[in-house]
PDB file of C-alpha atoms in Angstrom:
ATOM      1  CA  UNK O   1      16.961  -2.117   9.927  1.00 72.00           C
ATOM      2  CA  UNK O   2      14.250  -3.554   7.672  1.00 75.00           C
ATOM      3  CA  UNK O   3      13.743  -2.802   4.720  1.00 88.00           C
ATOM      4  CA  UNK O   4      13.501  -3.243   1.055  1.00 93.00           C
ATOM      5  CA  UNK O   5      14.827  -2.725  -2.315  1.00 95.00           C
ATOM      6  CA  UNK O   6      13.017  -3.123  -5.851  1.00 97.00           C
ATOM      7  CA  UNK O   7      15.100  -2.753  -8.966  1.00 96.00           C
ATOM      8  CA  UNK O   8      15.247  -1.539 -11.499  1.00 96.00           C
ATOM      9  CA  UNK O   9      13.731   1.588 -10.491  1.00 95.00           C
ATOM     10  CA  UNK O  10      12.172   2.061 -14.110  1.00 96.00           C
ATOM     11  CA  UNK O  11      12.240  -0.222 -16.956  1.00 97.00           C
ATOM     12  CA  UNK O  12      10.220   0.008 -20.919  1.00 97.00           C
ATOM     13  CA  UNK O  13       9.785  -2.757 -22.567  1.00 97.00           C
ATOM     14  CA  UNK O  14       7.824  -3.493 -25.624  1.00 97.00           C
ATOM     15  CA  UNK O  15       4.514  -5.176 -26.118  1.00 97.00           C
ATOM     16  CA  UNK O  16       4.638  -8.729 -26.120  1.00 97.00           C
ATOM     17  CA  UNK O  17       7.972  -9.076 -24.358  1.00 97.00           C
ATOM     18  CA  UNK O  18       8.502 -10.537 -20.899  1.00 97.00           C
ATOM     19  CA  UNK O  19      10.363  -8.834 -17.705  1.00 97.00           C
ATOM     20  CA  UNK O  20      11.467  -9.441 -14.334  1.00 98.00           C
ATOM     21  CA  UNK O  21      11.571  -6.988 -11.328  1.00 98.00           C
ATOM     22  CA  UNK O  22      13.593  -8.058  -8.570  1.00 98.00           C
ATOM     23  CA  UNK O  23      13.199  -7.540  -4.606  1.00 97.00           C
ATOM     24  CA  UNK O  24      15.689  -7.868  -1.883  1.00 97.00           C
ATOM     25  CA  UNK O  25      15.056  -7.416   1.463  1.00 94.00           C
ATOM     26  CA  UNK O  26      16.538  -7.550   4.856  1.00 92.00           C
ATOM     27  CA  UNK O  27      12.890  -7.789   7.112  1.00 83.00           C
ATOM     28  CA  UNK O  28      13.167 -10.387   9.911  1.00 80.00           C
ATOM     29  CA  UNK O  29      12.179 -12.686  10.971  1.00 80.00           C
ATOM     30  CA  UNK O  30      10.182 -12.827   8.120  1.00 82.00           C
ATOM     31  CA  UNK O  31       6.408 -13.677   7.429  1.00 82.00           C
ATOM     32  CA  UNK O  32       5.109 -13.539   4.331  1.00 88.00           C
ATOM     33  CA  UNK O  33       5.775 -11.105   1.392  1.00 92.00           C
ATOM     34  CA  UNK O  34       3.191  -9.403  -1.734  1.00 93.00           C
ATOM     35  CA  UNK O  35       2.914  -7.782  -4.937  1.00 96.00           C
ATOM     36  CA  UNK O  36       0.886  -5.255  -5.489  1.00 95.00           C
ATOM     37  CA  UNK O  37       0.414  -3.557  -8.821  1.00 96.00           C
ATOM     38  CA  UNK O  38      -0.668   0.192  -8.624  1.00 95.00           C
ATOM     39  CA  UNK O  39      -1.783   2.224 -11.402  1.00 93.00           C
ATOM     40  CA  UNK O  40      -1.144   5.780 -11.721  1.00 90.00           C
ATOM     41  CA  UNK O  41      -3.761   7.332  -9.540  1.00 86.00           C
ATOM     42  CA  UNK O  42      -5.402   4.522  -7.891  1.00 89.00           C
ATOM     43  CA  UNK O  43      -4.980   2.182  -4.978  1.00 92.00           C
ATOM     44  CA  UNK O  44      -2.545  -1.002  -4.839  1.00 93.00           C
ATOM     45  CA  UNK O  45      -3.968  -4.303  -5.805  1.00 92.00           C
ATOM     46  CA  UNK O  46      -2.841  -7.719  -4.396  1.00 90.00           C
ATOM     47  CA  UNK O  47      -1.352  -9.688  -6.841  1.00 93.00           C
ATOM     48  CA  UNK O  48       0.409 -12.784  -5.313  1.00 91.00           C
ATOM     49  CA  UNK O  49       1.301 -13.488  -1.660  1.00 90.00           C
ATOM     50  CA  UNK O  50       3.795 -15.762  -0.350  1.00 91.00           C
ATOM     51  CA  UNK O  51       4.948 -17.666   2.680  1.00 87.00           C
ATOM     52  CA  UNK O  52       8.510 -18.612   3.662  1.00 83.00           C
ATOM     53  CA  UNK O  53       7.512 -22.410   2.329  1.00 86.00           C
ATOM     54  CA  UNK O  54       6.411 -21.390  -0.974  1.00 89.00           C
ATOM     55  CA  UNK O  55       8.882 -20.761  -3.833  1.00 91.00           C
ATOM     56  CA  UNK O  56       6.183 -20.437  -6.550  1.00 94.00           C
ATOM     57  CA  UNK O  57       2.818 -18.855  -7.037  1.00 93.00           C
ATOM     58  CA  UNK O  58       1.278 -17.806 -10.479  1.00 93.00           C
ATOM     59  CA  UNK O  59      -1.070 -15.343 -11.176  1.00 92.00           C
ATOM     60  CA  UNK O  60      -2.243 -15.328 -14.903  1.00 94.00           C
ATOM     61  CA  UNK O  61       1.214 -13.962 -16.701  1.00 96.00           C
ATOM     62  CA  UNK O  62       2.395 -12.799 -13.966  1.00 96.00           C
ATOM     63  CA  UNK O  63       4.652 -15.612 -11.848  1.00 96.00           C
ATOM     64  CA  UNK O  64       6.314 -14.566  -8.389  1.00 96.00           C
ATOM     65  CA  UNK O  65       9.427 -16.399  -6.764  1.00 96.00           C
ATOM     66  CA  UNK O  66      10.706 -16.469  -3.153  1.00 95.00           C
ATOM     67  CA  UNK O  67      14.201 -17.339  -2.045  1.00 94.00           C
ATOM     68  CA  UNK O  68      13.738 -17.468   1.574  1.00 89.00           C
ATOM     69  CA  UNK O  69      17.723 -18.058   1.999  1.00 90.00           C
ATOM     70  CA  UNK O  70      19.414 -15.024   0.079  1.00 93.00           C
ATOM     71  CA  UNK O  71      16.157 -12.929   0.891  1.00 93.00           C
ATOM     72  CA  UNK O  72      15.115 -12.032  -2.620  1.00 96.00           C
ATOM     73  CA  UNK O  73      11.908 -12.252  -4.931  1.00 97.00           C
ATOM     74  CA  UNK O  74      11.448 -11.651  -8.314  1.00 97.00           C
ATOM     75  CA  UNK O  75       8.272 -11.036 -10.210  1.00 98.00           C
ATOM     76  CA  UNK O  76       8.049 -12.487 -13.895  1.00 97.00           C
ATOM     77  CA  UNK O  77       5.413 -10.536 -16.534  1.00 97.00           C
ATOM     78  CA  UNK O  78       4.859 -13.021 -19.496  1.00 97.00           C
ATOM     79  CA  UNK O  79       3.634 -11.573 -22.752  1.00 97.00           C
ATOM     80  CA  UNK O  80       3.097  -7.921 -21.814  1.00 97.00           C
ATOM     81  CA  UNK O  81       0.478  -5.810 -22.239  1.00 97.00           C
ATOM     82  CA  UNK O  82       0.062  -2.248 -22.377  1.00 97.00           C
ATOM     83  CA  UNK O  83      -2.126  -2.527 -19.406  1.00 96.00           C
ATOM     84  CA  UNK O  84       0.820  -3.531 -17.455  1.00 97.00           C
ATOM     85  CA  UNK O  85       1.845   0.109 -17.442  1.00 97.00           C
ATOM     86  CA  UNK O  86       2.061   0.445 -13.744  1.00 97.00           C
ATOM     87  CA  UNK O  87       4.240   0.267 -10.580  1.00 96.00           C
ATOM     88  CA  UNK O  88       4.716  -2.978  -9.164  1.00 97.00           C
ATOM     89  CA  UNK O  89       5.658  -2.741  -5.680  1.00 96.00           C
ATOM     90  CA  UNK O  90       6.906  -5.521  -3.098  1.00 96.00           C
ATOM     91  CA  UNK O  91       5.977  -5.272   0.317  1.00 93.00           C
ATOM     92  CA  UNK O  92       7.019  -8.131   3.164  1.00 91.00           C
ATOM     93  CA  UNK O  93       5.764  -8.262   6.631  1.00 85.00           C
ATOM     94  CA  UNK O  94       7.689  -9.635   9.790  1.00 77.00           C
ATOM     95  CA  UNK O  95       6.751 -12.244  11.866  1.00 68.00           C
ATOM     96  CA  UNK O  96       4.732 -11.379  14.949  1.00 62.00           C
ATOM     97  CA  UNK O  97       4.763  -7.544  13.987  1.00 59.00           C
ATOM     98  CA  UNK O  98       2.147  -4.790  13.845  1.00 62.00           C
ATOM     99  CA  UNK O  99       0.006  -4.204  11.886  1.00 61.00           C
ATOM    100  CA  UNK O 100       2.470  -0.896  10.686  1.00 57.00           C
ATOM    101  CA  UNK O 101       4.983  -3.700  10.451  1.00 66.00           C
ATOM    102  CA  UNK O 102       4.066  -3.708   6.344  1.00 80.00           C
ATOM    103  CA  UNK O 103       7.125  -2.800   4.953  1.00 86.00           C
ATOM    104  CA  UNK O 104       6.925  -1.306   1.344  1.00 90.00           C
ATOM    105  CA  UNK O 105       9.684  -1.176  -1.356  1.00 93.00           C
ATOM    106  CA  UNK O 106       9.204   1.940  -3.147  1.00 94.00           C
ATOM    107  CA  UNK O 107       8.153   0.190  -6.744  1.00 95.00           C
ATOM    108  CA  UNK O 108       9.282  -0.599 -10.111  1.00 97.00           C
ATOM    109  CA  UNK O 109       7.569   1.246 -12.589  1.00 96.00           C
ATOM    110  CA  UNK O 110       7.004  -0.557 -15.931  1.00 97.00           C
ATOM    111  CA  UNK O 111       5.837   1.097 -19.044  1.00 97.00           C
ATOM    112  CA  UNK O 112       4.946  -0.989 -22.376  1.00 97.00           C
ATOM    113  CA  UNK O 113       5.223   0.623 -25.257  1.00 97.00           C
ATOM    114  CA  UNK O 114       3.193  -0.736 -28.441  1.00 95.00           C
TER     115      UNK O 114
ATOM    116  CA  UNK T   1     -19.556  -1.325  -5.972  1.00 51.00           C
ATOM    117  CA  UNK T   2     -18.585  -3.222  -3.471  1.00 67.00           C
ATOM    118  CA  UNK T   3     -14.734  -1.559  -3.067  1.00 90.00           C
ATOM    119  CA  UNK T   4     -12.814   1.178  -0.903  1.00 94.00           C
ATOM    120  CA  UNK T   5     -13.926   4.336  -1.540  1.00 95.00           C
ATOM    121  CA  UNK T   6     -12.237   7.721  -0.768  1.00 97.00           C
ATOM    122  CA  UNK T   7     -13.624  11.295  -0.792  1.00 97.00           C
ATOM    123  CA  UNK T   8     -12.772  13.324  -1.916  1.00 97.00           C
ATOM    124  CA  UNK T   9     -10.405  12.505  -4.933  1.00 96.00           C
ATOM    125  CA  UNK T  10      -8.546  15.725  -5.306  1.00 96.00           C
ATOM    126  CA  UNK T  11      -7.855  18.289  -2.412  1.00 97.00           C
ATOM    127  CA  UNK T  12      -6.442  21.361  -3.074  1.00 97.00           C
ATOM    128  CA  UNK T  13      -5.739  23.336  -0.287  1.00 97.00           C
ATOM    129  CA  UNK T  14      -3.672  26.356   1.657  1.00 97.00           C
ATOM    130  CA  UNK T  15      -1.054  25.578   3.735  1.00 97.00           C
ATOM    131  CA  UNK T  16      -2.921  26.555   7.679  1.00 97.00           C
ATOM    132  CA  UNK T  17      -6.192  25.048   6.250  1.00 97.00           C
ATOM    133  CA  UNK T  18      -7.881  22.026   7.918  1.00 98.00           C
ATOM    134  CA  UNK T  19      -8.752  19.187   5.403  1.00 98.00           C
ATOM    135  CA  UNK T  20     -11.054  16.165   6.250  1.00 98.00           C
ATOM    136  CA  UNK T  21     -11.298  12.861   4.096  1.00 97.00           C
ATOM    137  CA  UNK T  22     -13.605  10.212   4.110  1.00 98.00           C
ATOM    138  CA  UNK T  23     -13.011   6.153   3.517  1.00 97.00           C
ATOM    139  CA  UNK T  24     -15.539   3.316   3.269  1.00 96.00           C
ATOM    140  CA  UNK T  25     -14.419   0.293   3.244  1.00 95.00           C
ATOM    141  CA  UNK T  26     -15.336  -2.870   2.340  1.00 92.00           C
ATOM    142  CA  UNK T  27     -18.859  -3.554   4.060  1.00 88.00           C
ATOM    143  CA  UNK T  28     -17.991  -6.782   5.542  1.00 84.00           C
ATOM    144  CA  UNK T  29     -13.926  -5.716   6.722  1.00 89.00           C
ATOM    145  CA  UNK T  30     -13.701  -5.357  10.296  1.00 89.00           C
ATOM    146  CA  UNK T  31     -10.107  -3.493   9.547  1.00 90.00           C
ATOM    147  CA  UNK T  32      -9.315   0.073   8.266  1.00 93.00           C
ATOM    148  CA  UNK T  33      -5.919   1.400   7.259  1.00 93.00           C
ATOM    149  CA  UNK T  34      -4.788   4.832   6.606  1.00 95.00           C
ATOM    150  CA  UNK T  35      -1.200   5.126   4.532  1.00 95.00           C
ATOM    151  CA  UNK T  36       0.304   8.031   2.757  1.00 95.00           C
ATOM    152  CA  UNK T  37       2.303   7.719   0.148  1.00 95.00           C
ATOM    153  CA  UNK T  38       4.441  10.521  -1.936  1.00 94.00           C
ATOM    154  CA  UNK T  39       5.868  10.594  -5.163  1.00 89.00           C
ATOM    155  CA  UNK T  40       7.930   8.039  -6.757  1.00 87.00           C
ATOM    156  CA  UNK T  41       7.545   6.207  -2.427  1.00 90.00           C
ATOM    157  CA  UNK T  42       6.065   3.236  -1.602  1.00 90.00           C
ATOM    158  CA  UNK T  43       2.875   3.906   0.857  1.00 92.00           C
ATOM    159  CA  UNK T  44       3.828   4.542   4.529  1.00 90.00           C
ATOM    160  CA  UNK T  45       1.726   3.614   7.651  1.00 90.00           C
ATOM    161  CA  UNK T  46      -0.375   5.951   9.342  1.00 93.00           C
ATOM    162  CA  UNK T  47      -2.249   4.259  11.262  1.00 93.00           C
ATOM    163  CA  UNK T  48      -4.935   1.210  12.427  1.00 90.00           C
ATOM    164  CA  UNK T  49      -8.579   0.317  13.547  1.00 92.00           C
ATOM    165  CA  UNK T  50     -10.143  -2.559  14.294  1.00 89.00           C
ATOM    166  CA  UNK T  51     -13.844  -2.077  14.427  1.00 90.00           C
ATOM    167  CA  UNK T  52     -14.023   1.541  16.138  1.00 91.00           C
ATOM    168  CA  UNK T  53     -10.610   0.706  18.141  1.00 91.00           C
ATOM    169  CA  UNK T  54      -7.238   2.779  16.896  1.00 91.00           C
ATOM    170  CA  UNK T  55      -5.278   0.172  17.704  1.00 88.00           C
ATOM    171  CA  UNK T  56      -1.694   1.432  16.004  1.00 86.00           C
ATOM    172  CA  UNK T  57      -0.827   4.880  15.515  1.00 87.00           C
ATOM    173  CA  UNK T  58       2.510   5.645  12.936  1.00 86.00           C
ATOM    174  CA  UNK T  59       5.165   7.621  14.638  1.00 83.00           C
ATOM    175  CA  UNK T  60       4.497   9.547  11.333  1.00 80.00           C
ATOM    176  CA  UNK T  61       1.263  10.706  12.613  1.00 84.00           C
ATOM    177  CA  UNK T  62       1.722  13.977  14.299  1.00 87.00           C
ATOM    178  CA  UNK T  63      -0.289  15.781  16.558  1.00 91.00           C
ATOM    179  CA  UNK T  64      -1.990  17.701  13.543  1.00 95.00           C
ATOM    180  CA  UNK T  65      -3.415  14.483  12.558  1.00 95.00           C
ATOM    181  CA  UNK T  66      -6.460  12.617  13.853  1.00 95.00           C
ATOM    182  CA  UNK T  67      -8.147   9.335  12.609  1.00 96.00           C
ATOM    183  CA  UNK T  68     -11.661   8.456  13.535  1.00 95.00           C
ATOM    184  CA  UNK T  69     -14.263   5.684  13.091  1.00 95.00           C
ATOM    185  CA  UNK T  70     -17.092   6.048  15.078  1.00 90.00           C
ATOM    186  CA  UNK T  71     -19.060   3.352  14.474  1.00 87.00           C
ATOM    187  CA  UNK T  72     -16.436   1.068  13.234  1.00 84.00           C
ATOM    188  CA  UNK T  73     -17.764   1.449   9.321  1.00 91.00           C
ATOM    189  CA  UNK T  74     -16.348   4.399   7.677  1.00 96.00           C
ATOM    190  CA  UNK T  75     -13.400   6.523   9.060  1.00 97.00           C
ATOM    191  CA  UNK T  76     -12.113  10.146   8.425  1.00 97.00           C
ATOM    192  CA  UNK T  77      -8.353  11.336   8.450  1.00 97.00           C
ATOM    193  CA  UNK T  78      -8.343  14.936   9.423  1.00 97.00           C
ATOM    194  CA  UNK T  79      -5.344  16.992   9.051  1.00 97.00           C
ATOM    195  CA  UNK T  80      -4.924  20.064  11.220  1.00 97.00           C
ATOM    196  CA  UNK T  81      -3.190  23.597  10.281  1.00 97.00           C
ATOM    197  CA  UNK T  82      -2.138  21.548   6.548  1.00 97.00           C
ATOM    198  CA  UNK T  83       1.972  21.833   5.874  1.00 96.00           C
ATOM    199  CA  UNK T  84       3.440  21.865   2.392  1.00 96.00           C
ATOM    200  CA  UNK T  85       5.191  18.594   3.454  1.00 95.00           C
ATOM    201  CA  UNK T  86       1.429  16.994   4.001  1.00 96.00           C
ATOM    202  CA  UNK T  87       1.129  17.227   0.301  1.00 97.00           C
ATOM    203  CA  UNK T  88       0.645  13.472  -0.705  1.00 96.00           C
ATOM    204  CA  UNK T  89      -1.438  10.542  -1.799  1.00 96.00           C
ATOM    205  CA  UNK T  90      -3.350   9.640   1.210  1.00 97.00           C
ATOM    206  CA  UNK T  91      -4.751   5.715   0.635  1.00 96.00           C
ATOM    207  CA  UNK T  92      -7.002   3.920   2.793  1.00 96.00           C
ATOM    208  CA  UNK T  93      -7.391  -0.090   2.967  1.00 94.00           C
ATOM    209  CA  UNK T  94      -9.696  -2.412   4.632  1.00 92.00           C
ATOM    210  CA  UNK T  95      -9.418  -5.992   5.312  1.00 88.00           C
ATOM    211  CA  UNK T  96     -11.253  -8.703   7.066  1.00 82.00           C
ATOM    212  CA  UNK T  97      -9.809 -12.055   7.841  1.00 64.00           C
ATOM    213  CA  UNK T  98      -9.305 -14.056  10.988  1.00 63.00           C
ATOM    214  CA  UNK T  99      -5.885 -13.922  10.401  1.00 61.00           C
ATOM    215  CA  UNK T 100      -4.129 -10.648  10.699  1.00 60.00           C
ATOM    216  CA  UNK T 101      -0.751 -11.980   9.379  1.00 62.00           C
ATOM    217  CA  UNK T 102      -2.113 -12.797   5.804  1.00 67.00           C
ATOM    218  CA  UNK T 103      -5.204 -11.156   5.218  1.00 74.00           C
ATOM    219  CA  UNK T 104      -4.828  -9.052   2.422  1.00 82.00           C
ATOM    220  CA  UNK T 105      -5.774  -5.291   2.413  1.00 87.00           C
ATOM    221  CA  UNK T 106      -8.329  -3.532  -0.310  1.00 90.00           C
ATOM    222  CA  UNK T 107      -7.309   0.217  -1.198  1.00 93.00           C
ATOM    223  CA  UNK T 108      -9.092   2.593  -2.073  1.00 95.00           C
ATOM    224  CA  UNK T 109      -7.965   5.115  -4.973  1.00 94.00           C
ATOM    225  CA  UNK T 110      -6.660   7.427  -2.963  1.00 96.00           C
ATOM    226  CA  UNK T 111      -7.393  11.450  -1.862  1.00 97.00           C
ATOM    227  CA  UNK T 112      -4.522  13.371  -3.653  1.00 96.00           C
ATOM    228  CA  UNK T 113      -3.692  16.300  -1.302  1.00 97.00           C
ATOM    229  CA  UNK T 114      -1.862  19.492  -2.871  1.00 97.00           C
ATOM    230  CA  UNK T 115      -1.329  22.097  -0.080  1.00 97.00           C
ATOM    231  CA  UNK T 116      -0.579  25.246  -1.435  1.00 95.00           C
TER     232      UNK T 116
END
C-alpha cells in the first residue's frame, strides 16, 4: 500500500535554531515528491519538488533531500523564523498514476517560539 | 489577485442541509482540484477536471457529492443532505502545465465546513 510517514508529528523549536522533518515513504514506482508548507487556515504552498535524479534542491533556508534507495526525504529549516510556524507536509506521486495518485503525509507541525 | 479563491470561507451548517462552494482558479490553469482535508490529516482527493471534463472522481466522493465546472473556469462542490462526518477543510487547486506529472498545484485557502 502507498503511503507516507512524516515525523515528528510536532516539534518547537526556538527562533534562530535549525530543524529537520523527515519523510518515509513506500509509493511506487515512484515519480517525483513535494513540500508544501500550510499555514493554519490557508491553502498548501509548493515549496521544493524533486525527481528520483535529484538529491538536492534549496529553497531560501529551507533545503530538501531525496534518498531514492531507502525511500526517505528530509526537509532542513536554517535559521528559523517565527513565520515558519506552520505544517510542513510531504506529498509523493507515483509514476504513471492519476491525477488522485497525490499521496499526502499527514504533516509536521512546527512552532517557533521567540 | 491573481490566486485560488474559495467562497465562502466559513460554512456553518445543519446536518440535512445542502451547502454549495465556489473556486476560481488561476485564470490561465486549465486544471481544477477539489481535496478535503480534516484535522491534524493531510488533504485527500476528491476529485479532477480538466477544462469542463471530470476526469477522476475519489472513491471518497459519495453520491451526496457533486463537482461542476461548466465552462471550464470556476467550479462548485455541492454537498447534498450535509453529515457530521462532512465537517472539514474543503481546498481547491488549479494548475496548468503541459506536463501533468510535475506541474505543481495552487490552493486556494480553503471553505471550512462545520455541520452541526
Amino acid at each position: 500500500k502507498n503511503q507516507v510517514e512524516q515525523s515528528p508529528q510536532s516539534l518547537i523549536i526556538l527562533e534562530g535554531k535549525n530543524c529537520t522533518l523527515q519523510c518515509n515513504y513506500t509509493v511506487s514506482p515512484f515519480s517525483n515528491l513535494r513540500w508544501y508548507k500550510q499555514d493554519t487556515g490557508r491553502g498548501p504552498v509548493s515549496l521544493t519538488i524533486m525527481t528520483f535524479s535529484e538529491n538536492t534542491k534549496s529553497n531560501g533556508r529551507y533545503t530538501a533531500t531525496l534518498d531514492a534507495d531507502t525511500k526517505q526525504s528530509s526537509l532542513h529549516i536554517t535559521a528559523s523564523q517565527l513565520s515558519d510556524s506552520a505544517s510542513y507536509i510531504c506529498v509523493v506521486r507515483d509514476y504513471g498514476g492519476s491525477q488522485g495518485n497525490l499521496i499526502f503525509g499527514k504533516g509536521t507541525k512546527l512552532s517557533v517560539k521567540p | 489577485d491573481t490566486g485560488v479563491s474559495q467562497d465562502p470561507r466559513h460554512k456553518i451548517t445543519k446536518r440535512g442541509q445542502n451547502v454549495t462552494f465556489r473556486c476560481d482558479p488561476i485564470s490561465e490553469h486549465n486544471r481544477l482540484y477539489w481535496y478535503r482535508q480534516t484535522l491534524g490529516q493531510g488533504p485527500e482527493f476528491l476529485t479532477y477536471f480538466q477544462n469542463e471534463a471530470q476526469l477522476e472522481k475519489s472513491r471518497l466522493l459519495s453520491d451526496r457529492f457533486s463537482a461542476e465546472r461548466p465552462k471550464g473556469s470556476f467550479s462548485t462542490l455541492e454537498i447534498q443532505r450535509t453529515e457530521q462526518g462532512d465537517s472539514a477543510m474543503y481546498l481547491c487547486a488549479s494548475s496548468g502545465m503541459w506536463d501533468t506529472s510535475t506541474d505543481t498545484q495552487y490552493f486556494g485557502p480553503g471553505t471550512r465546513l462545520t455541520v452541526l
